[in-house]
XYZ file of C-alpha atoms in Angstrom:
501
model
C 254.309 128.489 213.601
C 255.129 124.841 215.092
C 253.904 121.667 213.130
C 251.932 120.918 216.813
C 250.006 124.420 216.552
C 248.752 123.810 213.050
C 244.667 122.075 213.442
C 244.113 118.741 212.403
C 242.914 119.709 208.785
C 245.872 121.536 208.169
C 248.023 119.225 209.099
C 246.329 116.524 206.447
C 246.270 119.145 203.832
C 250.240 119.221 204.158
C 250.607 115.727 203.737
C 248.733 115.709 200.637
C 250.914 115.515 197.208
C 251.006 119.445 195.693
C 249.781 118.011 192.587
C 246.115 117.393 193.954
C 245.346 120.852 194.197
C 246.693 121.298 190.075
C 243.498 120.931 187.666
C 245.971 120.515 185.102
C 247.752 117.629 186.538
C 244.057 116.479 187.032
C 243.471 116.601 183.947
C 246.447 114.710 182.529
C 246.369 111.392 184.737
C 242.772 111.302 183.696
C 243.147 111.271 180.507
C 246.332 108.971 180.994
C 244.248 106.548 182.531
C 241.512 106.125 180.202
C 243.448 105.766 177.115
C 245.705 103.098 179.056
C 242.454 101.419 179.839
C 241.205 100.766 176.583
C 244.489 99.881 175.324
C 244.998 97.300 177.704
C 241.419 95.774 176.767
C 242.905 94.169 173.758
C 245.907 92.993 175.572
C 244.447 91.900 178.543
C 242.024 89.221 176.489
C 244.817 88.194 174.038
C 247.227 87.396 177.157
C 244.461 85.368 178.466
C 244.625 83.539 175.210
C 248.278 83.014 175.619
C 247.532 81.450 179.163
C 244.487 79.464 177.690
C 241.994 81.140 180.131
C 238.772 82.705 179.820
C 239.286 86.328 178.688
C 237.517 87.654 182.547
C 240.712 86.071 184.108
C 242.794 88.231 182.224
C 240.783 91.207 182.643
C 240.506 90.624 186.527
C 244.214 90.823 187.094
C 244.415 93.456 185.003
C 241.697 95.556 187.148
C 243.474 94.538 190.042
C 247.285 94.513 189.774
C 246.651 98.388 188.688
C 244.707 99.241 191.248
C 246.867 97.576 194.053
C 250.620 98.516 191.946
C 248.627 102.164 192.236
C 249.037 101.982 196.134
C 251.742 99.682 197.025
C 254.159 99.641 193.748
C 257.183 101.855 194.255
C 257.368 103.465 190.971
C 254.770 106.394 189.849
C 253.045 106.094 187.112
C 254.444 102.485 185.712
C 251.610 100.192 184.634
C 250.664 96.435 185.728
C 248.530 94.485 184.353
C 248.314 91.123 182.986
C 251.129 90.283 180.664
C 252.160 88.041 177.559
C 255.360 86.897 180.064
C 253.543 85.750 182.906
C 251.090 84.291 180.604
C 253.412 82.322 178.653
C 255.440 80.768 181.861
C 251.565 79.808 183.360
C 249.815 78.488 180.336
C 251.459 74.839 180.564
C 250.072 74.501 183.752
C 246.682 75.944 183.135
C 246.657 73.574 180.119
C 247.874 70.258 182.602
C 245.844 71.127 185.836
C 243.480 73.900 185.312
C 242.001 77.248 186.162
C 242.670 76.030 190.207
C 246.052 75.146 190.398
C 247.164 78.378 187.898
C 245.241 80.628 190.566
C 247.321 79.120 193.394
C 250.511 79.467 191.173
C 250.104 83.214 191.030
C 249.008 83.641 194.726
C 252.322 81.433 195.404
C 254.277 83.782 193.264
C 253.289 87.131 194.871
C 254.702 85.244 198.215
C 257.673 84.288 196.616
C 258.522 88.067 194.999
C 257.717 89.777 198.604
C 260.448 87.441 200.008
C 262.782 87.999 197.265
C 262.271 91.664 197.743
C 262.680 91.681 201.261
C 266.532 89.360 200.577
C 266.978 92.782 198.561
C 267.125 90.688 195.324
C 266.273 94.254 193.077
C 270.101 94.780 194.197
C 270.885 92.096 192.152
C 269.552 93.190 188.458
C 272.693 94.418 188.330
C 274.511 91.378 188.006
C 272.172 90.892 184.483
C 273.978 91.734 181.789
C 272.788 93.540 178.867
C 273.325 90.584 176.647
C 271.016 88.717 178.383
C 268.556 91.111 178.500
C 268.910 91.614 174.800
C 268.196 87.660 174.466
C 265.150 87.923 176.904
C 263.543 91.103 174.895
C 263.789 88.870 171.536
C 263.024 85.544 172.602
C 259.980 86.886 174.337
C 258.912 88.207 170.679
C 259.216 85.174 169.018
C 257.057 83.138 171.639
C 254.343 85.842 171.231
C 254.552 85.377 167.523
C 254.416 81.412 167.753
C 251.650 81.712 170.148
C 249.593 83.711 167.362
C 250.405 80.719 164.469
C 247.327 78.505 166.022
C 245.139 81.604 165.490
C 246.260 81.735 161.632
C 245.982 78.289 160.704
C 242.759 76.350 159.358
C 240.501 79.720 159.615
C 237.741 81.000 157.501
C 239.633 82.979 154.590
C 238.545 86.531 155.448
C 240.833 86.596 158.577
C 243.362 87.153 156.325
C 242.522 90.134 155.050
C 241.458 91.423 158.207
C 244.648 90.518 159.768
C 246.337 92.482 157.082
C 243.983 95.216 157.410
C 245.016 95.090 161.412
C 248.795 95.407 160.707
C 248.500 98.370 157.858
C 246.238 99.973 160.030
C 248.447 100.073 163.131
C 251.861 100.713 160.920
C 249.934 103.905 159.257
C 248.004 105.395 161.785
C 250.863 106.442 164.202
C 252.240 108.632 161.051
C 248.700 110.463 161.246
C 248.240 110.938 164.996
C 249.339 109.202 168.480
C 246.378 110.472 169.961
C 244.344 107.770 170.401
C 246.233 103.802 170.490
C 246.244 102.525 167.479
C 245.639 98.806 168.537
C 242.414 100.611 169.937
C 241.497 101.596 166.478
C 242.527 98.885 164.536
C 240.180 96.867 166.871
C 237.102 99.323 166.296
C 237.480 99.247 162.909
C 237.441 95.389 162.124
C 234.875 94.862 164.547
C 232.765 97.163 162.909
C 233.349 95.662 159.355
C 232.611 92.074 160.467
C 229.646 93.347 162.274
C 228.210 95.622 159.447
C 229.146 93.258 157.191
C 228.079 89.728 158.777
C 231.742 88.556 157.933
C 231.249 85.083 160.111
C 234.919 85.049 161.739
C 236.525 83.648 164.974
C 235.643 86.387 167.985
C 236.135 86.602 171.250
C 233.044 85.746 172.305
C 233.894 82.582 171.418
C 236.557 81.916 173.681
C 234.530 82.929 176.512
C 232.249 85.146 178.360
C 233.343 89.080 179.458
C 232.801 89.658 182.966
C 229.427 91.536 183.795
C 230.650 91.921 187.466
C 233.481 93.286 189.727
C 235.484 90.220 190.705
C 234.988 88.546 194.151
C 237.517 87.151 196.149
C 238.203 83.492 196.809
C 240.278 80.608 197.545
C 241.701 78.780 194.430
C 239.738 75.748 193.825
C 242.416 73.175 194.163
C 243.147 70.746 197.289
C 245.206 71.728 200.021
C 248.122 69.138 199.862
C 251.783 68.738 199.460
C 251.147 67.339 196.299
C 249.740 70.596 194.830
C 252.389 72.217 196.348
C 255.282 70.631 194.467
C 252.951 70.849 190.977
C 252.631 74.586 191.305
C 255.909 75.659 193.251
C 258.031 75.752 189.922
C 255.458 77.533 188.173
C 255.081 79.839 190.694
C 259.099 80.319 191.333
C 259.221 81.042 187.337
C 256.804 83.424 187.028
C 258.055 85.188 190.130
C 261.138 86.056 188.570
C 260.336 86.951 185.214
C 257.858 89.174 186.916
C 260.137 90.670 189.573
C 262.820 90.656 186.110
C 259.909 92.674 183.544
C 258.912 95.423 186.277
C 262.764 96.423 187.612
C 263.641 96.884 183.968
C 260.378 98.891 183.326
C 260.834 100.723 186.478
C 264.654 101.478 185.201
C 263.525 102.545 182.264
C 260.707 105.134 183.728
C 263.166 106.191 185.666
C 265.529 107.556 182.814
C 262.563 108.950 181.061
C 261.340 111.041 184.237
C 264.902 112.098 185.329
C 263.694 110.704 189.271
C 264.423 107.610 191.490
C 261.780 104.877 192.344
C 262.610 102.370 195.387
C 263.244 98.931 193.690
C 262.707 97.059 196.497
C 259.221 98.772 196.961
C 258.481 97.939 193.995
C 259.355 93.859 194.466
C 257.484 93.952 197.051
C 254.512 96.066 196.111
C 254.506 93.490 192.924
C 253.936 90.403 195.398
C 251.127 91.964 197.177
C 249.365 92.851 194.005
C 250.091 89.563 192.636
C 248.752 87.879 195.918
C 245.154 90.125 195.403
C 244.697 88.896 192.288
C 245.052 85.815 192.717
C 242.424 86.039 195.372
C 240.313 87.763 193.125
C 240.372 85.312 190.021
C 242.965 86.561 188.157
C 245.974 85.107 185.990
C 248.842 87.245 187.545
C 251.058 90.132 185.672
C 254.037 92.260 186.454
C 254.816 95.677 184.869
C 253.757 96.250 181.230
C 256.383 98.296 178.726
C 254.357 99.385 176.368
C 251.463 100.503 178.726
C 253.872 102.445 180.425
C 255.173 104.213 177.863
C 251.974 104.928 176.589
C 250.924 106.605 180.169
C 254.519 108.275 181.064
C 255.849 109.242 177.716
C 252.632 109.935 175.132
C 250.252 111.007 177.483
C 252.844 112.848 179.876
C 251.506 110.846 183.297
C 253.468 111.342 186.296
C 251.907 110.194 189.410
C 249.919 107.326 190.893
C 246.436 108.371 189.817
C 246.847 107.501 186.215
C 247.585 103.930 187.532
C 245.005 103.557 189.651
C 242.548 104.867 186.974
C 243.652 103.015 184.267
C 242.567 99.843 186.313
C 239.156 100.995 187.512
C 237.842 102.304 183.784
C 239.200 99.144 182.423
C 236.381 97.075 184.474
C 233.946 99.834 183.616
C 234.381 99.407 180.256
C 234.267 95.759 180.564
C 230.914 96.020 182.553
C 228.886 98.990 180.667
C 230.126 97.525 177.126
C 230.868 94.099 177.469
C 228.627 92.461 174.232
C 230.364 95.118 171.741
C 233.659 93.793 173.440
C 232.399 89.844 172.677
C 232.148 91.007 168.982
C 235.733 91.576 168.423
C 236.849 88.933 166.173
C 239.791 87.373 166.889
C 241.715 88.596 163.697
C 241.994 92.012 165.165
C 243.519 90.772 168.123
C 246.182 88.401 166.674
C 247.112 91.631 164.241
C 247.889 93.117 167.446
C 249.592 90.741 169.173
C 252.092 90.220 165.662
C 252.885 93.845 166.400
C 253.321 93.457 169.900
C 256.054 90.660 169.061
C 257.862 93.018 165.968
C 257.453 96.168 168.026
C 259.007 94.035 171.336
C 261.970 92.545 169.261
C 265.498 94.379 169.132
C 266.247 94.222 165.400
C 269.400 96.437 165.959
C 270.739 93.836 167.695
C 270.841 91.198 165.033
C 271.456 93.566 162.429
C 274.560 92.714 160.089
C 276.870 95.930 161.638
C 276.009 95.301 165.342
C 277.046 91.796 165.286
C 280.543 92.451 163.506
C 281.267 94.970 166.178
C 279.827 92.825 168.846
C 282.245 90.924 170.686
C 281.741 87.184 170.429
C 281.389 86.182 173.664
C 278.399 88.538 173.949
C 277.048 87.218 171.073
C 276.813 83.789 172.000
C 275.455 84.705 175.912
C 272.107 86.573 173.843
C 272.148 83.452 171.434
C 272.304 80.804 175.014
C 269.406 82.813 176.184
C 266.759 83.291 173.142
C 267.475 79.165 172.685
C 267.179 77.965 176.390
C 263.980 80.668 176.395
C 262.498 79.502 173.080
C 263.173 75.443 174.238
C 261.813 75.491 177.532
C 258.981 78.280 176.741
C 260.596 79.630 180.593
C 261.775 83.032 180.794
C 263.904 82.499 183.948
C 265.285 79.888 182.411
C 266.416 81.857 179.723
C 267.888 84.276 181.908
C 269.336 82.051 184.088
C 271.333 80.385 181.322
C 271.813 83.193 179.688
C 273.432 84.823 183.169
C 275.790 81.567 183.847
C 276.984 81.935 180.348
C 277.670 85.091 180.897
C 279.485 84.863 184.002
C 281.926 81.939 182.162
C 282.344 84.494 179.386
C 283.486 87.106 181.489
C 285.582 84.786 183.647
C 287.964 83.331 180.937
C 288.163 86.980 179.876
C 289.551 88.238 183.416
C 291.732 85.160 183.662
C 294.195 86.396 180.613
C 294.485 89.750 183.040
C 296.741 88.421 185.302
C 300.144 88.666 184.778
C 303.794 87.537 186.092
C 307.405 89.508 185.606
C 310.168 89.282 187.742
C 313.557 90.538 187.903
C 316.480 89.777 189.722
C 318.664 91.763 191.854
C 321.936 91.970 190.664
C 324.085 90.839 193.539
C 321.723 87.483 192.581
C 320.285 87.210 195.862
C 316.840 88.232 195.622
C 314.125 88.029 192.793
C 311.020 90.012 192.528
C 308.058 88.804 191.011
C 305.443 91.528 189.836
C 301.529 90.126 189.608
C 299.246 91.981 187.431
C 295.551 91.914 187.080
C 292.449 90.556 188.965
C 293.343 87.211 190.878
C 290.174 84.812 191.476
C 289.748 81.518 190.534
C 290.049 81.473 186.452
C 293.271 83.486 186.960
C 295.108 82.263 190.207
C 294.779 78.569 188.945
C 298.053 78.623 186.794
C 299.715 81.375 188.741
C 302.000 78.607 190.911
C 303.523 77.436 187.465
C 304.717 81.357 186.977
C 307.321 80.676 189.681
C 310.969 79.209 188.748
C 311.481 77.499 192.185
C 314.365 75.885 191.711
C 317.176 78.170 190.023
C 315.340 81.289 192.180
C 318.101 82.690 194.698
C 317.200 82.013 198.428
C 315.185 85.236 198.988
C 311.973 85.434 197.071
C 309.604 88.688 196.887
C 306.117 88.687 195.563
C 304.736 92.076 194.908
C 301.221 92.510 194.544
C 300.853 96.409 194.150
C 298.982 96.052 191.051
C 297.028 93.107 191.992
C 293.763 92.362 193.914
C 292.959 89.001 195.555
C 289.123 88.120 195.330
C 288.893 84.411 196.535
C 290.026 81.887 198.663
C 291.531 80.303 195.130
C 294.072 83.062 195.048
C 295.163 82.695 198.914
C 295.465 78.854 198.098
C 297.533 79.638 195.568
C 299.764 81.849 197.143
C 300.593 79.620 199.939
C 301.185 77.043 197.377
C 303.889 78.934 195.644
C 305.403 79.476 199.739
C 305.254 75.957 200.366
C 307.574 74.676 197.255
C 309.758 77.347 198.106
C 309.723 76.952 201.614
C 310.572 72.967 200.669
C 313.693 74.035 198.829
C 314.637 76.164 202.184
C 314.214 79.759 200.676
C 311.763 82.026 201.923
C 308.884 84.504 200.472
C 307.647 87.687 201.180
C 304.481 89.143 199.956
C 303.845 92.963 199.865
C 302.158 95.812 198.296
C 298.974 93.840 199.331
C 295.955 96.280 199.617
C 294.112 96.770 202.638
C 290.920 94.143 201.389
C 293.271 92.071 199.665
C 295.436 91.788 203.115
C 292.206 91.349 205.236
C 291.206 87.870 203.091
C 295.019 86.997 202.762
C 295.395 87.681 206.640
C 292.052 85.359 207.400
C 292.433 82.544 205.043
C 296.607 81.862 204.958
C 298.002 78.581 206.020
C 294.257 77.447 206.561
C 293.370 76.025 203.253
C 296.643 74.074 202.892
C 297.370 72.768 206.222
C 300.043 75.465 206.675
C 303.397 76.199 205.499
């Protein structure tokens, strides 16, 4: 039977995902959801911390960058919410201008990550090296951890056993059963001791009221100038990046797990959009969220986009229907969390005494350039960026000792062949005119580049460098074995970056 003959209700019914119709499946992204949910309730108020906002904000973008990620994102079953990265690149300039200007930062950045997206800049996560990523991971740690120092310094004394409390609880409990979070029960439980107890602690009630409402939208409350333009655009540009930077390498990473393909570019985009609705709708921004994810795709076995979407929409239910129990939590049982969060999000095994003997130097150095520019400027993307150029200068002097020169001469005397070696660019073709012995070289001079590859304009220069002293001293050159992209740029760029022969 044609597609055309089918009725309009069976033609829907084909479009609809096969996994709709499996209770099981049901069943699982359900579940997924709601245990995501309540582990991001913790999160979501201790990143609004980070960002020195009220915990709502935090909560808001959380509730929306799942829900809209759960339409528009390009990877199933990845998580985004409100994160500690985003927060830490916005909270100087909630502290310096305010709730107003941060709200126009983020909807600045979801503008700035659907253009990036649509320049095809997922293509170029490639180009970040694992080093750097390395550095990014850890340096990220340590300004969660020194974010958490205010919270442990001139407190009443029982937060100190109740942080410890917090940490044992979440190192144990994992050994007993992944069922339920354990950041979710840690939580419970010191709430319910400071509560029972009347243990008069820091909560988070005191850093500001829950929502008791779905968010509306709105403009940001800042003025409409050039001058609030330039304050937020390098905000916005930052946290752009590291947010664009955070989901790829989650949606990477799901992608090994599953065994499937996602559409990175999708994704970029569908991160802008989200990030643009939030910001409309209150909230402080996010990106993807590792250890959400892996709580949804690899403990609780989510595959699809309904465990997303749900994770978001229980999240403001639980806010709503349970909000004063949530105002209770006291604030030691959030910075315990947080401390893991940082030790659970740092790679020891890369600073561990074996790795870095049998870690090249060079690489060393690009994760070192990365955790210090990160940890100085408190800016991912700077970090990254650093950590990138570094890497690129690394990799560049390495290349450049590839490149190599023989030659032999013929033994009548009256020709010479010079064999070149190796990857010629601009680190490597920069010396390669000194190789030559132009003056005791017999009148007939062959350069063979069979083993070579020309990358730049540097290399053509120097090439018609090396035929211009010879040609000076009346003997002649002739270049072969030149493959065919290596001929094209030779062919295009020869006698026009010297002024000819």
């Amino acid at each position: 039977m044609s597609t055309s003959a089918l009725s309009p209700a069976a033609r829907l019914r084909g479009l609809k995902p096969g996994w709709l119709n499996d209770p099981k499946v049901w069943r699982t992204e359900v579940l997924a959801g709601l245990v995501v949910a309540l582990a991001l309730i913790p999160e979501a108020i201790s990143f609004s911390i980070i960002a020195g906002v009220d915990p709502a904000t935090g909560l808001y973008a959380s509730f929306t960058m799942a829900v809209v990620i759960s339409i528009v994102g390009g990877r199933r079953a990845m998580i985004s919410a409100a994160t500690g990265a985003v927060a830490l690149v916005i909270a100087p300039l909630n502290r310096e201008h305010g709730l107003g200007h941060l709200i126009a930062a983020v909807i600045l950045a979801g503008v700035l990550q659907i253009v990036l997206g649509a320049l095809g800049v997922a293509g170029l996560m490639r180009f970040v090296p694992r080093s750097v990523m390395v550095g990014f991971v850890n340096a990220l740690a340590v300004l969660i951890f020194m974010t958490q120092v205010p919270e442990m310094h001139d407190v009443p004394w029982a937060v100190y056993p109740l942080l410890v409390g917090g940490l044992v609880l979440m190192v144990l409990l994992p050994r007993v059963t992944k069922v339920v979070p354990a950041p979710l029960v840690s939580i419970v439980v010191l709430t319910v001791i400071t509560v029972a107890a009347g243990i008069a602690v820091p909560t988070v009630g005191d850093k500001g009221d829950l929502p008791s409402s779905l968010p509306v939208p709105g403009l940001p409350d800042v003025p409409f100038t050039v001058d609030t333009l330039i304050t937020v655009a390098p905000y916005a540009f930052a946290m752009a990046l590291v947010g664009l930077m955070e989901s790829l390498m989650t949606a990477k990473l799901v992608d090994d797990l599953t065994d499937t393909h996602s559409s990175k570019t999708r994704e970029s985009l569908g991160q802008g959009v989200a990030n643009i609705v939030t910001g409309f709708f209150g909230g402080m921004g996010g990106c993807a969220m590792i250890g959400q994810t892996m709580i949804n795709v690899r403990v609780s076995g989510a595959r699809t986009r309904l465990s997303t979407f749900l994770a978001g929409a229980f999240l403001m239910v639980l806010c709503i229907a349970f909000g004063p129990i949530v105002s209770d939590i006291p604030m030691a049982a959030l910075v315990a969390v947080m401390v893991m969060v940082s030790f659970a999000t740092f790679d020891w095994h890369s600073i561990a005494p074996r790795t870095l003997r049998r870690m090249p130097a060079g690489e060393i150095a690009v994760m070192v350039v990365t955790v210090v520019c990160v940890i100085a400027t408190h800016n991912l993307a700077v970090g990254v960026v650093a950590g990138t150029l570094t890497a690129t200068v690394v990799f560049a002097r390495r290349v450049a000792h590839l490149a190599n020169v023989t030659s032999v001469t013929a033994p009548d005397g009256a020709e010479v062949v010079y064999t070149v070696t190796g990857e010629l660019f601009f680190a490597s073709s920069n010396d390669l005119a000194a190789r030559f012995d132009y003056a005791t070289d017999p009148d007939r001079v062959v350069i063979d580049l069979t083993a070579a590859h020309i990358w730049d304009a540097s290399s053509v220069a120097a090439l018609d460098a090396i035929e211009t002293r010879y040609a000076r001293r009346g003997k002649t050159v002739e270049i072969i074995g030149l493959n065919t992209p290596s001929a094209r740029l030779h062919e295009r760029l020869t006698g026009e970056l010297t002024g000819g022969h």
